[in-house]
Amino acid sequence: PFNGNAHDESGNGNDGIVHEAIFTTNHLGNTKRAYYFDGATNYIDVGNPVGNNPRDLTQTAWVKIVKGTPFYRDTIITKRQAEGVGASWASLCIGGALHHPHKAMIAVDDDWYVDDVVGTSTIAENTWVFLCGVKCGNLYQIYVNGMLENSRTDDHLIAGSPYNMHFMHHGA
């Protein structure tokens, strides 16, 4: 949880470096416990907490879409920060106006390859939702508010990424 900073409360030392994001109120009404991102230059860099290519990975976030924008998709958590071999990742995202509008998804994202595992419910603006994306080997699952919305096996082998993990920033 954010406690007035982007420090790792687990004690594992994965403190975040905040890039222009500003504090806002979280889903429980607590101030300085969530960040607002502008969708352009704001993000948090949390280093490399999970290695370059974990077999199993769970990514979660409380998310509120403030307003609709004509983006392709809004990346919530990813390590895909560059084009090229070795920069692939299963990214937790929300679809934009141009691609799966307001749907939660896991984007199995590699150079010249994208397979989106898309949730079924539409995420309303100005409403907090809890998103969870799971990668278990080649099985990908997307949950919204604790409910499994889609699951799929994808045999495309992603190579992983040596780049840092970012919240709300897709560098590729």
CSV table of C-alpha atoms in Angstrom, one decimal:
chain,number,residue,atom,x,y,z
A,1,PRO,CA,0.0,0.0,0.0
A,2,PHE,CA,1.1,3.6,-0.6
A,3,ASN,CA,1.6,5.3,2.8
A,4,GLY,CA,2.5,8.8,1.6
A,5,ASN,CA,5.3,7.5,-0.5
A,6,ALA,CA,6.1,4.6,-3.0
A,7,HIS,CA,8.1,2.6,-0.5
A,8,ASP,CA,7.8,-1.2,-0.5
A,9,GLU,CA,5.8,-2.0,2.7
A,10,SER,CA,6.7,-5.7,2.5
A,11,GLY,CA,10.3,-5.0,3.6
A,12,ASN,CA,11.7,-6.5,0.4
A,13,GLY,CA,13.3,-3.2,-0.7
A,14,ASN,CA,11.4,-2.8,-3.9
A,15,ASP,CA,10.8,0.9,-3.3
A,16,GLY,CA,9.3,2.8,-6.2
A,17,ILE,CA,10.7,5.9,-7.9
A,18,VAL,CA,7.8,8.3,-8.7
A,19,HIS,CA,8.0,10.1,-12.0
A,20,GLU,CA,5.6,13.1,-11.9
A,21,ALA,CA,2.6,11.1,-10.5
A,22,ILE,CA,0.7,12.9,-7.7
A,23,PHE,CA,-1.2,11.6,-4.7
A,24,THR,CA,-4.9,11.2,-4.6
A,25,THR,CA,-7.5,9.4,-2.5
A,26,ASN,CA,-7.7,5.6,-2.6
A,27,HIS,CA,-10.7,3.3,-2.9
A,28,LEU,CA,-11.3,3.5,0.9
A,29,GLY,CA,-11.3,7.3,0.9
A,30,ASN,CA,-7.8,7.6,2.5
A,31,THR,CA,-5.6,10.5,1.2
A,32,LYS,CA,-2.0,9.9,0.0
A,33,ARG,CA,-2.7,6.2,-0.4
A,34,ALA,CA,-3.1,6.2,-4.2
A,35,TYR,CA,-1.5,7.9,-7.2
A,36,TYR,CA,-3.0,9.8,-10.1
A,37,PHE,CA,-1.4,9.2,-13.5
A,38,ASP,CA,-1.9,11.5,-16.5
A,39,GLY,CA,-1.6,8.6,-19.0
A,40,ALA,CA,1.4,10.3,-20.7
A,41,THR,CA,4.5,11.1,-18.5
A,42,ASN,CA,3.5,9.9,-15.0
A,43,TYR,CA,4.7,6.5,-13.8
A,44,ILE,CA,6.4,4.6,-11.0
A,45,ASP,CA,9.6,2.5,-11.5
A,46,VAL,CA,9.9,-0.3,-9.0
A,47,GLY,CA,13.1,-1.9,-10.3
A,48,ASN,CA,13.3,-5.6,-11.1
A,49,PRO,CA,11.4,-7.3,-8.2
A,50,VAL,CA,10.4,-10.5,-10.1
A,51,GLY,CA,13.4,-11.3,-12.3
A,52,ASN,CA,13.5,-11.4,-16.1
A,53,ASN,CA,11.1,-14.1,-17.0
A,54,PRO,CA,9.2,-15.8,-14.1
A,55,ARG,CA,7.2,-18.9,-15.0
A,56,ASP,CA,4.4,-17.8,-12.7
A,57,LEU,CA,3.4,-14.3,-12.0
A,58,THR,CA,0.5,-12.5,-10.4
A,59,GLN,CA,0.0,-8.7,-10.9
A,60,THR,CA,-2.7,-6.8,-9.0
A,61,ALA,CA,-3.9,-3.2,-8.8
A,62,TRP,CA,-6.8,-1.1,-7.6
A,63,VAL,CA,-7.7,1.1,-10.5
A,64,LYS,CA,-10.1,3.9,-11.3
A,65,ILE,CA,-10.5,5.3,-14.8
A,66,VAL,CA,-10.9,9.1,-14.3
A,67,LYS,CA,-11.9,9.9,-17.9
A,68,GLY,CA,-12.1,8.2,-21.3
A,69,THR,CA,-9.2,9.0,-23.6
A,70,PRO,CA,-8.6,7.7,-27.2
A,71,PHE,CA,-5.7,5.4,-26.3
A,72,TYR,CA,-4.9,2.0,-27.6
A,73,ARG,CA,-4.6,0.5,-24.2
A,74,ASP,CA,-3.5,1.7,-20.8
A,75,THR,CA,-0.7,-0.4,-19.3
A,76,ILE,CA,-1.0,-0.7,-15.5
A,77,ILE,CA,2.0,-3.0,-14.8
A,78,THR,CA,4.7,-4.1,-17.3
A,79,LYS,CA,8.4,-4.7,-17.8
A,80,ARG,CA,8.1,-4.2,-21.6
A,81,GLN,CA,10.1,-1.0,-22.0
A,82,ALA,CA,11.8,-1.4,-25.4
A,83,GLU,CA,11.3,-3.0,-28.8
A,84,GLY,CA,13.6,-5.9,-29.5
A,85,VAL,CA,14.3,-9.4,-28.6
A,86,GLY,CA,14.2,-10.0,-24.8
A,87,ALA,CA,11.7,-7.3,-24.0
A,88,SER,CA,8.5,-9.3,-23.9
A,89,TRP,CA,6.1,-9.4,-21.0
A,90,ALA,CA,2.6,-10.4,-19.8
A,91,SER,CA,1.3,-6.8,-19.1
A,92,LEU,CA,-1.7,-6.0,-16.9
A,93,CYS,CA,-3.8,-3.4,-18.9
A,94,ILE,CA,-7.1,-1.7,-19.4
A,95,GLY,CA,-8.3,-1.5,-23.0
A,96,GLY,CA,-8.7,2.0,-24.5
A,97,ALA,CA,-11.2,3.6,-26.7
A,98,LEU,CA,-9.5,2.1,-29.8
A,99,HIS,CA,-9.0,-1.5,-28.5
A,100,HIS,CA,-11.3,-3.4,-26.0
A,101,PRO,CA,-12.7,-0.2,-24.5
A,102,HIS,CA,-12.6,-0.2,-20.7
A,103,LYS,CA,-11.9,-4.0,-20.4
A,104,ALA,CA,-9.3,-5.5,-18.1
A,105,MET,CA,-6.7,-7.6,-19.9
A,106,ILE,CA,-3.4,-9.4,-19.8
A,107,ALA,CA,-1.5,-8.5,-23.0
A,108,VAL,CA,0.9,-11.3,-23.9
A,109,ASP,CA,3.2,-8.8,-25.6
A,110,ASP,CA,6.3,-9.6,-27.7
A,111,ASP,CA,7.8,-8.0,-30.8
A,112,TRP,CA,5.3,-8.5,-33.7
A,113,TYR,CA,3.1,-10.6,-31.4
A,114,VAL,CA,0.2,-9.6,-29.1
A,115,ASP,CA,-2.4,-11.8,-27.7
A,116,ASP,CA,-4.9,-10.1,-25.3
A,117,VAL,CA,-6.7,-12.1,-22.7
A,118,VAL,CA,-9.7,-9.8,-22.2
A,119,GLY,CA,-12.2,-9.6,-19.4
A,120,THR,CA,-15.9,-9.5,-20.1
A,121,SER,CA,-17.2,-6.6,-17.9
A,122,THR,CA,-16.9,-3.0,-18.9
A,123,ILE,CA,-15.1,-0.9,-16.2
A,124,ALA,CA,-17.1,2.2,-15.5
A,125,GLU,CA,-15.4,5.6,-15.2
A,126,ASN,CA,-14.9,7.0,-11.7
A,127,THR,CA,-15.4,3.6,-10.1
A,128,TRP,CA,-12.7,1.7,-8.3
A,129,VAL,CA,-12.1,-1.9,-9.4
A,130,PHE,CA,-9.6,-4.5,-8.3
A,131,LEU,CA,-7.7,-6.1,-11.2
A,132,CYS,CA,-5.7,-9.3,-11.1
A,133,GLY,CA,-3.7,-10.8,-13.9
A,134,VAL,CA,-2.2,-14.3,-13.5
A,135,LYS,CA,0.5,-16.1,-15.6
A,136,CYS,CA,1.0,-19.7,-14.7
A,137,GLY,CA,3.3,-21.2,-17.3
A,138,ASN,CA,1.4,-20.6,-20.5
A,139,LEU,CA,-2.0,-20.2,-18.9
A,140,TYR,CA,-3.2,-16.6,-18.6
A,141,GLN,CA,-6.1,-15.4,-16.4
A,142,ILE,CA,-7.8,-12.0,-15.8
A,143,TYR,CA,-9.9,-11.3,-12.8
A,144,VAL,CA,-12.0,-8.2,-12.0
A,145,ASN,CA,-13.1,-7.7,-8.4
A,146,GLY,CA,-12.2,-11.3,-7.5
A,147,MET,CA,-14.2,-12.9,-10.3
A,148,LEU,CA,-12.4,-14.8,-13.1
A,149,GLU,CA,-13.5,-13.2,-16.4
A,150,ASN,CA,-11.3,-15.0,-18.9
A,151,SER,CA,-8.7,-17.7,-19.1
A,152,ARG,CA,-6.6,-18.9,-22.0
A,153,THR,CA,-3.6,-20.9,-22.9
A,154,ASP,CA,-1.1,-19.2,-25.2
A,155,ASP,CA,1.8,-21.4,-26.4
A,156,HIS,CA,3.8,-18.4,-27.7
A,157,LEU,CA,7.0,-18.4,-25.7
A,158,ILE,CA,7.8,-14.9,-24.4
A,159,ALA,CA,11.4,-14.3,-23.6
A,160,GLY,CA,10.9,-12.0,-20.6
A,161,SER,CA,12.5,-8.6,-20.0
A,162,PRO,CA,15.6,-7.3,-18.3
A,163,TYR,CA,14.0,-3.9,-17.9
A,164,ASN,CA,12.6,-2.4,-14.7
A,165,MET,CA,8.9,-2.9,-13.8
A,166,HIS,CA,6.8,0.2,-14.2
A,167,PHE,CA,3.3,1.1,-13.1
A,168,MET,CA,1.3,3.1,-15.7
A,169,HIS,CA,4.1,3.2,-18.3
A,170,HIS,CA,4.8,1.2,-21.4
A,171,GLY,CA,8.0,2.2,-23.0
A,172,ALA,CA,7.9,0.1,-26.2
